Short mmCIF file of C-alpha atoms in Angstrom, two decimals:
data_model
loop_
_atom_site.label_atom_id
_atom_site.label_comp_id
_atom_site.label_asym_id
_atom_site.label_seq_id
_atom_site.Cartn_x
_atom_site.Cartn_y
_atom_site.Cartn_z
CA UNK V 218 -20.17 -53.89 134.21
CA UNK V 219 -18.05 -52.26 136.89
CA UNK V 220 -19.04 -48.80 138.09
CA UNK V 221 -17.41 -46.00 136.03
CA UNK V 222 -15.43 -44.51 138.92
CA UNK V 223 -13.90 -47.90 139.70
CA UNK V 224 -12.99 -48.40 136.03
CA UNK V 225 -11.13 -45.10 136.00
CA UNK V 226 -9.34 -45.68 139.29
CA UNK V 227 -8.38 -49.23 138.37
CA UNK V 228 -6.93 -48.20 135.06
CA UNK V 229 -4.94 -45.33 136.57
CA UNK V 230 -3.47 -47.66 139.16
CA UNK V 231 -2.47 -50.16 136.47
CA UNK V 232 -0.66 -47.32 134.69
CA UNK V 233 1.17 -46.53 137.94
CA UNK V 234 -0.58 -43.17 137.98
CA UNK V 235 -3.01 -43.41 140.90
CA UNK V 236 -5.51 -40.68 141.71
CA UNK V 237 -3.42 -39.75 144.74
CA UNK V 238 -0.46 -38.95 142.46
CA UNK V 239 -2.62 -36.83 140.14
CA UNK V 240 -4.11 -34.97 143.09
CA UNK V 241 -0.60 -34.09 144.31
CA UNK V 242 0.36 -32.33 141.06
CA UNK V 243 0.81 -28.59 141.67
CA UNK V 244 2.22 -27.23 138.42
CA UNK V 245 -0.87 -27.94 136.32
CA UNK V 246 -4.54 -28.27 137.16
CA UNK V 247 -6.29 -31.61 136.64
CA UNK V 248 -10.03 -31.94 137.26
CA UNK V 249 -11.86 -35.21 136.54
CA UNK V 250 -15.65 -35.58 136.65
CA UNK V 251 -17.78 -38.69 136.19
CA UNK V 252 -20.65 -39.07 133.74
CA UNK V 253 -22.97 -37.19 136.10
CA UNK V 254 -20.59 -34.24 136.18
CA UNK V 255 -19.51 -34.99 139.76
CA UNK V 256 -15.90 -34.35 140.76
CA UNK V 257 -13.84 -37.49 141.42
CA UNK V 258 -10.35 -35.97 141.16
CA UNK V 259 -9.14 -32.44 141.98
CA UNK V 260 -5.40 -31.74 141.88
CA UNK V 261 -3.36 -29.49 144.14
CA UNK V 262 -2.97 -27.12 141.19
CA UNK V 263 -6.76 -26.65 141.13
CA UNK V 264 -6.74 -25.88 144.85
CA UNK V 265 -4.06 -23.26 144.31
CA UNK V 266 -5.82 -21.26 141.60
CA UNK V 267 -9.44 -21.71 142.75
CA UNK V 268 -8.76 -21.25 146.46
CA UNK V 269 -10.79 -24.31 147.50
CA UNK V 270 -9.89 -27.42 149.49
CA UNK V 271 -10.24 -30.78 147.76
CA UNK V 272 -12.61 -32.13 150.39
CA UNK V 273 -15.06 -29.30 149.63
CA UNK V 274 -15.04 -30.11 145.91
CA UNK V 275 -15.11 -33.91 145.66
CA UNK V 276 -18.60 -35.22 144.91
CA UNK V 277 -19.87 -31.82 143.81
CA UNK V 278 -21.21 -31.34 140.27
CA UNK V 279 -19.87 -28.85 137.76
CA UNK V 280 -23.09 -26.82 138.03
CA UNK V 281 -22.75 -26.66 141.81
CA UNK V 282 -19.16 -25.48 141.66
CA UNK V 283 -18.90 -23.04 138.77
CA UNK V 284 -20.66 -20.35 136.79
CA UNK V 285 -19.40 -20.18 133.21
CA UNK V 286 -19.49 -17.41 130.66
CA UNK V 287 -21.47 -18.97 127.82
CA UNK V 288 -19.52 -19.55 124.63
CA UNK V 289 -20.60 -20.10 121.03
CA UNK V 290 -21.92 -23.57 120.20
CA UNK V 291 -21.81 -24.63 123.86
CA UNK V 292 -24.93 -23.81 125.92
CA UNK V 293 -23.36 -25.48 128.96
CA UNK V 294 -20.48 -23.02 129.13
CA UNK V 295 -18.52 -25.88 130.71
CA UNK V 296 -16.19 -27.68 128.30
CA UNK V 297 -16.29 -30.78 130.50
CA UNK V 298 -20.07 -31.05 130.25
CA UNK V 299 -19.86 -30.64 126.48
CA UNK V 300 -17.26 -33.43 126.28
CA UNK V 301 -19.49 -35.69 128.39
CA UNK V 302 -22.31 -34.99 125.94
CA UNK V 303 -20.40 -35.30 122.66
CA UNK V 304 -17.52 -37.65 123.46
CA UNK V 305 -15.16 -35.36 121.53
CA UNK V 306 -11.71 -34.23 122.58
CA UNK V 307 -11.51 -30.44 122.98
CA UNK V 308 -8.01 -28.96 123.10
CA UNK V 309 -6.68 -25.46 123.83
CA UNK V 310 -9.98 -23.82 124.79
CA UNK V 311 -10.09 -20.38 126.39
CA UNK V 312 -12.60 -20.58 129.27
CA UNK V 313 -13.74 -17.89 131.72
CA UNK V 314 -15.67 -18.88 134.83
CA UNK V 315 -16.43 -18.01 138.46
CA UNK V 316 -15.61 -20.52 141.20
CA UNK V 317 -17.70 -21.49 144.22
CA UNK V 318 -16.05 -18.79 146.34
CA UNK V 319 -16.68 -16.09 143.68
CA UNK V 320 -13.13 -16.11 142.31
CA UNK V 321 -13.18 -15.16 138.62
CA UNK V 322 -10.80 -17.27 136.55
CA UNK V 323 -9.37 -17.18 133.05
CA UNK V 324 -7.88 -20.50 131.84
CA UNK V 325 -6.68 -22.46 128.82
CA UNK V 326 -7.90 -26.05 128.97
CA UNK V 327 -7.74 -29.38 127.14
CA UNK V 328 -10.48 -31.89 127.95
CA UNK V 329 -10.63 -35.61 127.11
CA UNK V 330 -13.52 -38.09 127.22
CA UNK V 331 -13.06 -41.43 128.99
CA UNK V 332 -15.11 -44.29 127.55
CA UNK V 333 -16.36 -47.47 129.17
CA UNK V 334 -14.60 -50.77 128.47
CA UNK V 335 -16.89 -51.48 125.52
CA UNK V 336 -16.43 -47.95 124.13
CA UNK V 337 -20.15 -47.24 124.07
CA UNK V 338 -20.52 -44.79 126.94
CA UNK V 339 -18.66 -41.70 128.11
CA UNK V 340 -18.00 -42.30 131.80
CA UNK V 341 -15.76 -39.34 132.64
CA UNK V 342 -14.15 -36.15 131.37
CA UNK V 343 -10.58 -35.23 132.26
CA UNK V 344 -9.72 -31.53 132.12
CA UNK V 345 -6.09 -30.37 132.17
CA UNK V 346 -5.83 -26.59 132.42
CA UNK V 347 -3.73 -23.62 133.45
CA UNK V 348 -4.53 -20.15 134.76
CA UNK V 349 -3.82 -17.28 132.35
CA UNK V 350 -5.59 -14.54 134.30
CA UNK V 351 -2.42 -12.74 135.36
CA UNK V 352 -1.12 -12.77 131.80
CA UNK V 353 -4.32 -11.37 130.37
CA UNK V 354 -4.27 -8.56 132.95
CA UNK V 355 -0.75 -7.75 131.83
CA UNK V 356 -1.78 -7.46 128.18
CA UNK V 357 -2.94 -3.84 128.30
CA UNK V 358 0.14 -2.77 130.25
CA UNK V 359 2.44 -4.57 127.82
CA UNK V 360 0.59 -3.17 124.82
CA UNK V 361 1.01 0.34 126.19
CA UNK V 362 4.71 -0.29 126.77
CA UNK V 363 5.11 -1.53 123.20
CA UNK V 364 3.23 1.51 121.93
CA UNK V 365 5.47 3.81 123.96
CA UNK V 366 8.56 2.07 122.59
CA UNK V 367 7.26 2.47 119.03
CA UNK V 368 6.51 6.14 119.69
CA UNK V 369 10.00 6.64 121.06
CA UNK V 370 11.47 4.97 117.98
CA UNK V 371 9.33 7.14 115.73
CA UNK V 372 10.49 10.23 117.58
CA UNK V 373 14.11 9.34 116.88
CA UNK V 374 13.44 9.12 113.12
CA UNK V 375 11.95 12.64 113.21
CA UNK V 376 10.17 12.16 109.87
CA UNK V 377 7.13 10.10 110.80
CA UNK V 378 8.64 6.69 110.09
CA UNK V 379 9.43 3.63 112.19
CA UNK V 380 10.98 1.21 109.70
CA UNK V 381 14.12 0.90 107.58
CA UNK V 382 15.39 -1.97 105.43
CA UNK V 383 17.08 -3.37 108.55
CA UNK V 384 13.58 -4.18 109.85
CA UNK V 385 12.79 -6.43 106.87
CA UNK V 386 13.43 -9.91 108.29
CA UNK V 387 14.11 -12.46 105.58
CA UNK V 388 16.41 -15.14 104.24
CA UNK V 389 14.38 -16.17 101.19
CA UNK V 390 15.47 -15.37 97.65
CA UNK V 391 12.09 -13.85 96.78
CA UNK V 392 12.29 -11.29 99.59
CA UNK V 393 15.95 -10.54 98.98
CA UNK V 394 14.99 -9.71 95.40
CA UNK V 395 12.26 -7.38 96.68
CA UNK V 396 14.77 -5.61 98.94
CA UNK V 397 17.18 -5.25 96.01
CA UNK V 398 14.50 -3.67 93.79
CA UNK V 399 13.25 -1.44 96.63
CA UNK V 400 16.74 -0.11 97.34
CA UNK V 401 17.22 0.72 93.67
CA UNK V 402 13.82 2.45 93.67
CA UNK V 403 14.86 4.49 96.70
CA UNK V 404 17.71 6.06 94.72
CA UNK V 405 15.27 7.52 92.20
CA UNK V 406 12.29 9.84 92.50
CA UNK V 407 10.02 7.66 90.34
CA UNK V 408 6.61 6.67 91.72
CA UNK V 409 6.55 3.18 93.24
CA UNK V 410 3.58 0.82 93.50
CA UNK V 411 3.85 -1.92 96.13
CA UNK V 412 1.65 -4.96 95.52
CA UNK V 413 0.87 -7.49 98.22
CA UNK V 414 -1.90 -9.07 100.25
CA UNK V 415 -2.78 -7.92 103.75
CA UNK V 416 0.03 -8.29 106.27
CA UNK V 417 2.90 -8.73 103.81
CA UNK V 418 4.67 -5.54 104.93
CA UNK V 419 3.74 -2.95 102.32
CA UNK V 420 4.14 0.03 104.66
CA UNK V 421 7.41 -1.39 106.03
CA UNK V 422 8.79 -1.26 102.50
CA UNK V 423 7.27 2.16 101.82
CA UNK V 424 8.93 3.66 104.90
CA UNK V 425 12.20 1.89 104.13
CA UNK V 426 12.25 3.30 100.60
CA UNK V 427 11.59 6.79 102.01
CA UNK V 428 14.38 6.49 104.58
CA UNK V 429 16.92 5.52 101.92
CA UNK V 430 15.84 8.17 99.41
CA UNK V 431 17.02 11.72 98.76
CA UNK V 432 13.85 13.01 100.51
CA UNK V 433 14.51 11.05 103.71
CA UNK V 434 14.79 14.25 105.75
CA UNK V 435 11.33 15.27 104.59
CA UNK V 436 8.07 13.96 106.08
CA UNK V 437 6.57 10.54 105.42
CA UNK V 438 2.79 10.92 105.31
CA UNK V 439 0.57 7.83 105.00
CA UNK V 440 -3.13 7.45 104.31
CA UNK V 441 -5.31 4.38 103.87
CA UNK V 442 -7.64 5.30 101.02
CA UNK V 443 -10.20 2.66 101.99
CA UNK V 444 -10.55 4.02 105.53
CA UNK V 445 -11.87 7.45 104.54
CA UNK V 446 -15.29 8.09 102.96
CA UNK V 447 -15.15 9.15 99.32
CA UNK V 448 -16.59 12.61 100.02
CA UNK V 449 -13.83 13.31 102.55
CA UNK V 450 -10.87 11.72 100.77
CA UNK V 451 -10.56 14.50 98.19
CA UNK V 452 -10.46 17.25 100.81
CA UNK V 453 -8.06 15.16 102.92
CA UNK V 454 -5.63 14.93 100.01
CA UNK V 455 -5.98 18.43 98.53
CA UNK V 456 -7.20 20.51 101.48
CA UNK V 457 -10.28 22.75 101.68
CA UNK V 458 -11.09 26.43 101.49
CA UNK V 459 -13.35 27.94 104.12
CA UNK V 460 -16.97 27.75 102.99
CA UNK V 461 -16.31 25.17 100.28
CA UNK V 462 -19.25 23.25 101.73
CA UNK V 463 -21.43 23.56 104.80
CA UNK V 464 -19.21 23.72 107.86
CA UNK V 465 -15.97 23.61 105.85
CA UNK V 466 -12.95 25.29 107.43
CA UNK V 467 -9.64 26.26 105.87
CA UNK V 468 -7.40 23.18 105.95
CA UNK V 469 -4.14 21.94 104.50
CA UNK V 470 -4.22 18.71 102.51
CA UNK V 471 -1.77 15.83 102.69
CA UNK V 472 -0.05 16.86 99.45
CA UNK V 473 1.08 20.05 101.19
CA UNK V 474 1.80 18.28 104.47
CA UNK V 475 4.12 15.87 102.64
CA UNK V 476 6.02 18.71 100.90
CA UNK V 477 9.61 17.68 100.09
CA UNK V 478 8.86 14.19 101.38
CA UNK V 479 6.82 11.09 100.55
CA UNK V 480 3.05 10.60 100.36
CA UNK V 481 2.09 6.94 100.82
CA UNK V 482 -1.32 6.04 99.37
CA UNK V 483 -2.33 2.64 100.75
CA UNK V 484 -5.13 0.55 99.19
CA UNK V 485 -5.16 2.83 96.16
CA UNK V 486 -7.49 0.36 94.42
CA UNK V 487 -10.34 1.51 96.67
CA UNK V 488 -10.21 5.08 95.31
CA UNK V 489 -13.04 6.12 92.99
CA UNK V 490 -12.35 6.59 89.28
CA UNK V 491 -13.31 10.27 89.44
CA UNK V 492 -10.83 10.96 92.24
CA UNK V 493 -8.20 8.94 90.39
CA UNK V 494 -8.60 11.36 87.48
CA UNK V 495 -8.08 14.39 89.75
CA UNK V 496 -5.07 12.79 91.39
CA UNK V 497 -3.61 11.89 88.00
CA UNK V 498 -3.87 15.52 86.89
CA UNK V 499 -2.17 16.68 90.09
CA UNK V 500 0.73 14.29 89.47
CA UNK V 501 1.10 15.30 85.84
CA UNK V 502 0.97 19.06 86.46
CA UNK V 503 2.66 18.94 89.88
CA UNK V 504 -0.03 21.31 91.13
CA UNK V 505 -3.23 21.04 93.16
CA UNK V 506 -6.30 23.14 93.92
CA UNK V 507 -7.97 22.96 97.30
CA UNK V 508 -11.61 21.88 97.37
CA UNK V 509 -13.63 25.06 96.82
CA UNK V 510 -10.58 27.09 95.79
CA UNK V 511 -9.12 28.48 92.57
CA UNK V 512 -5.53 29.05 93.62
CA UNK V 513 -3.04 26.74 91.90
CA UNK V 514 -0.61 25.38 94.49
CA UNK V 515 2.68 23.79 93.37
CA UNK V 516 3.58 20.47 94.99
CA UNK V 517 6.87 18.66 95.43
CA UNK V 518 6.21 15.18 96.76
CA UNK V 519 7.27 11.63 95.98
CA UNK V 520 4.37 9.18 95.61
CA UNK V 521 4.45 5.59 96.84
CA UNK V 522 1.20 3.65 96.49
CA UNK V 523 0.08 0.18 97.53
CA UNK V 524 -2.64 -2.25 96.54
CA UNK V 525 -3.77 -5.57 98.01
CA UNK V 526 -4.88 -6.95 94.64
CA UNK V 527 -3.27 -7.45 91.25
CA UNK V 528 -3.40 -3.96 89.69
CA UNK V 529 -3.70 -5.33 86.15
CA UNK V 530 -6.80 -7.27 87.22
CA UNK V 531 -8.11 -4.04 88.76
CA UNK V 532 -7.49 -2.25 85.47
CA UNK V 533 -9.38 -4.95 83.56
CA UNK V 534 -12.31 -4.74 85.99
CA UNK V 535 -12.23 -0.92 85.74
CA UNK V 536 -11.41 -0.41 89.42
CA UNK V 537 -8.22 1.38 88.44
CA UNK V 538 -7.80 3.64 85.41
CA UNK V 539 -5.10 2.38 83.07
CA UNK V 540 -3.42 5.82 82.79
CA UNK V 541 -3.52 6.18 86.58
CA UNK V 542 -1.86 2.77 87.00
CA UNK V 543 0.93 3.55 84.53
CA UNK V 544 1.61 6.87 86.26
CA UNK V 545 1.85 5.29 89.73
CA UNK V 546 3.60 2.03 88.81
CA UNK V 547 6.72 3.37 87.11
CA UNK V 548 8.44 0.95 89.48
CA UNK V 549 6.37 -1.95 90.81
CA UNK V 550 7.28 -4.12 93.76
CA UNK V 551 5.41 -7.42 94.24
CA UNK V 552 5.71 -8.71 97.82
CA UNK V 553 5.29 -12.51 98.18
CA UNK V 554 2.79 -14.01 100.61
CA UNK V 555 4.24 -15.77 103.65
CA UNK V 556 2.91 -19.13 102.42
CA UNK V 557 5.18 -18.71 99.36
CA UNK V 558 8.31 -18.06 101.43
CA UNK V 559 8.01 -20.45 104.33
CA UNK V 560 11.78 -20.59 104.68
CA UNK V 561 11.40 -17.18 106.37
CA UNK V 562 9.06 -18.44 109.10
CA UNK V 563 11.82 -19.73 111.39
CA UNK V 564 13.82 -16.50 111.27
CA UNK V 565 10.65 -14.44 111.81
CA UNK V 566 9.72 -16.56 114.84
CA UNK V 567 13.20 -16.11 116.32
CA UNK V 568 13.02 -12.35 115.78
CA UNK V 569 9.57 -11.98 117.36
CA UNK V 570 10.62 -14.07 120.38
CA UNK V 571 13.86 -12.14 120.80
CA UNK V 572 12.14 -8.75 120.61
CA UNK V 573 9.12 -9.46 122.81
CA UNK V 574 10.03 -12.20 125.29
CA UNK V 575 12.25 -9.96 127.42
CA UNK V 576 9.71 -7.12 127.33
CA UNK V 577 7.16 -9.51 128.85
CA UNK V 578 9.65 -10.71 131.45
CA UNK V 579 9.60 -14.22 129.98
CA UNK V 580 12.46 -16.70 129.54
CA UNK V 581 11.19 -18.03 126.22
CA UNK V 582 14.02 -18.40 123.70
CA UNK V 583 12.79 -21.17 121.36
CA UNK V 584 9.76 -23.00 120.01
CA UNK V 585 9.02 -26.71 120.39
CA UNK V 586 9.13 -29.04 117.39
CA UNK V 587 5.38 -29.71 117.57
CA UNK V 588 4.49 -26.01 117.72
CA UNK V 589 6.93 -25.25 114.90
CA UNK V 590 5.39 -27.96 112.71
CA UNK V 591 1.94 -26.49 113.35
CA UNK V 592 3.15 -23.07 112.19
CA UNK V 593 4.83 -24.51 109.11
CA UNK V 594 1.63 -26.33 108.05
CA UNK V 595 -0.51 -23.18 108.27
CA UNK V 596 -1.22 -21.17 105.10
CA UNK V 597 -1.01 -17.74 106.82
CA UNK V 598 -3.76 -15.76 105.09
CA UNK V 599 -2.83 -12.84 107.37
CA UNK V 600 0.85 -13.22 106.42
CA UNK V 601 3.58 -11.79 108.69
CA UNK V 602 1.07 -9.76 110.70
CA UNK V 603 -0.82 -12.95 111.59
CA UNK V 604 2.40 -14.80 112.52
CA UNK V 605 3.45 -11.95 114.81
CA UNK V 606 0.03 -12.00 116.48
CA UNK V 607 0.30 -15.77 117.07
CA UNK V 608 3.79 -15.50 118.61
CA UNK V 609 2.73 -12.55 120.79
CA UNK V 610 -0.25 -14.56 122.08
CA UNK V 611 1.96 -17.56 122.81
CA UNK V 612 4.37 -15.40 124.79
CA UNK V 613 1.50 -13.99 126.85
CA UNK V 614 0.21 -17.49 127.66
CA UNK V 615 3.54 -19.12 128.49
CA UNK V 616 4.47 -19.45 132.16
CA UNK V 617 7.33 -17.30 133.42
CA UNK V 618 9.37 -20.45 134.14
CA UNK V 619 9.00 -21.86 130.62
CA UNK V 620 11.73 -21.58 128.00
CA UNK V 621 9.79 -22.96 125.01
CA UNK V 622 6.69 -21.92 123.09
CA UNK V 623 4.63 -25.12 123.01
CA UNK V 624 1.58 -26.26 121.07
CA UNK V 625 -0.91 -25.45 123.90
CA UNK V 626 0.22 -21.82 123.74
CA UNK V 627 -0.95 -21.48 120.13
CA UNK V 628 -4.49 -20.57 118.98
CA UNK V 629 -6.96 -23.44 118.69
CA UNK V 630 -7.53 -22.87 114.96
CA UNK V 631 -3.89 -23.70 114.26
CA UNK V 632 -4.22 -27.03 116.05
CA UNK V 633 -7.45 -27.78 114.19
CA UNK V 634 -5.87 -26.98 110.82
CA UNK V 635 -2.79 -29.04 111.65
CA UNK V 636 -4.91 -32.03 112.68
CA UNK V 637 -6.97 -31.89 109.49
CA UNK V 638 -3.92 -31.68 107.25
CA UNK V 639 -1.83 -34.34 108.90
CA UNK V 640 -4.56 -36.56 110.35
CA UNK V 641 -2.31 -37.02 113.34
CA UNK V 642 -5.06 -37.45 115.89
CA UNK V 643 -6.96 -40.71 115.70
CA UNK V 644 -9.05 -39.44 118.60
CA UNK V 645 -10.55 -36.67 116.46
CA UNK V 646 -11.40 -39.10 113.68
CA UNK V 647 -12.72 -41.74 116.04
CA UNK V 648 -15.06 -40.23 118.58
CA UNK V 649 -15.26 -43.34 120.75
CA UNK V 650 -11.96 -44.76 121.94
CA UNK V 651 -11.33 -47.50 124.41
CA UNK V 652 -10.66 -46.50 128.00
CA UNK V 653 -7.07 -47.69 127.70
CA UNK V 654 -6.25 -45.60 124.61
CA UNK V 655 -7.85 -42.44 125.96
CA UNK V 656 -6.16 -42.70 129.36
CA UNK V 657 -2.79 -43.19 127.68
CA UNK V 658 -3.31 -39.92 125.84
CA UNK V 659 -4.20 -38.19 129.11
CA UNK V 660 -1.23 -39.75 130.88
CA UNK V 661 1.12 -38.61 128.13
CA UNK V 662 -0.07 -35.00 128.38
CA UNK V 663 0.27 -34.99 132.18
CA UNK V 664 3.79 -36.40 131.96
CA UNK V 665 4.76 -33.94 129.21
CA UNK V 666 3.46 -30.94 131.16
CA UNK V 667 5.12 -32.02 134.40
CA UNK V 668 8.39 -32.91 132.62
CA UNK V 669 8.51 -29.44 131.05
CA UNK V 670 7.67 -27.72 134.36
CA UNK V 671 10.54 -29.62 136.01
CA UNK V 672 12.92 -28.38 133.27
CA UNK V 673 13.14 -31.96 131.95
CA UNK V 674 14.54 -33.30 135.22
CA UNK V 675 13.53 -36.99 135.26
CA UNK V 676 13.99 -37.46 139.02
CA UNK V 677 11.84 -34.45 139.93
CA UNK V 678 9.15 -35.46 137.43
CA UNK V 679 9.04 -39.00 138.83
CA UNK V 680 8.74 -37.69 142.40
CA UNK V 681 5.90 -35.31 141.52
CA UNK V 682 3.93 -38.05 139.79
CA UNK V 683 4.63 -40.71 142.41
CA UNK V 684 6.69 -42.98 140.15
CA UNK V 685 10.12 -44.52 140.36
CA UNK V 686 12.82 -42.93 138.22
CA UNK V 687 13.18 -46.16 136.24
CA UNK V 688 9.46 -46.26 135.49
CA UNK V 689 9.50 -42.60 134.47
CA UNK V 690 12.38 -43.24 132.06
CA UNK V 691 10.35 -46.06 130.52
CA UNK V 692 7.28 -43.80 130.16
CA UNK V 693 9.30 -40.99 128.56
CA UNK V 694 10.85 -43.41 126.09
CA UNK V 695 7.57 -45.13 125.21
CA UNK V 696 5.84 -41.80 124.56
CA UNK V 697 8.80 -40.38 122.66
CA UNK V 698 9.19 -37.46 125.09
CA UNK V 699 12.64 -35.89 125.03
#
């Protein structure tokens, strides 16, 4: 059998993609090691981000060159060494490591095994990666900017809210019906209960109802009932008198703070039955007593509550008192999960890109077909909040020159879920591929990355990869790259 390095070089040359062409690529980093972990190919892109010359790297092992931050289920730290050991493809991995010259790097990588002609031995691992260090450093700055913008917006509302119905992004019938009901609820003073799983936008609707109601000029006060210990929740809602318990000081409760406005009680299903009874009495009598006090204080506040579980199930399981439920749910609003209104995903993606791309200084305006399909196949247990997080992450990871969110920008779990559902990757199902099949997959990714970085200019792509324009056109057509 021919030596592994010769097998790799021979195959690359047959594909008109010689090592010299790979080494010349600057826009992406390509690092190939043999079965011993020794470097046999190190692209110009690697030189640029690691600050090392190729001649100082070739022949050196992974362990000699890098120190990795250990990650779960991989004692090596190095993804390439794990691929050499397991023969599995590993895509879209976040890796942090220190180079030979003590440069700390933060990258996203995809690594592919190369098998011998008979498919029985892993003879190399090809790693294609990009530096995301600068983007990660920007994250805190960007987050602060977004926070400042939100604070500024809140200041303009002058009542403690950020959202109105204009912020509800939807084109589905189910959400349009929710908006219709919510707007009708806003015109009344009846208590409203909003039902929906985490991330569906319960507080967005609560604030929107407040801002379209007759108490819109009053304060909007929100509290998450599950976030406050039971022994403090009562005093938080009703206030305390000095000396009511050890260390207690005179304080105003949220019922008084929300006077002539709206009190939003989130995750009401986490409230104890005894406190539900006290709250029910307050709503029925429109009065409260502070903890430790005897004075009856009149209240004038509109109540909006929210629960992340079916309230009727909570009533049956005695988590919510039946009389308490009927008092709070005079009007009920059931928000659909994102998986049940997938026709809204595209418009949500467009909105998130439009609002955040410019803030990050990016040119992203769209999402690729592959990335879009991955998002459409996901079930979104975190709903709109999870989708926003995914798009934000993708925008952080995209290069400043890119105009599309692509699959490598998305979290690894989305790719894994997509692969399992669609069974699109024969390489995941079949751990040992022939050298020819594996190298074609690697070649396709290199061409796709370079083609995108050249803004889909065929001539420039061909020049960077050392091919003729005619041959590049053939490759693009055969791989279905447009």
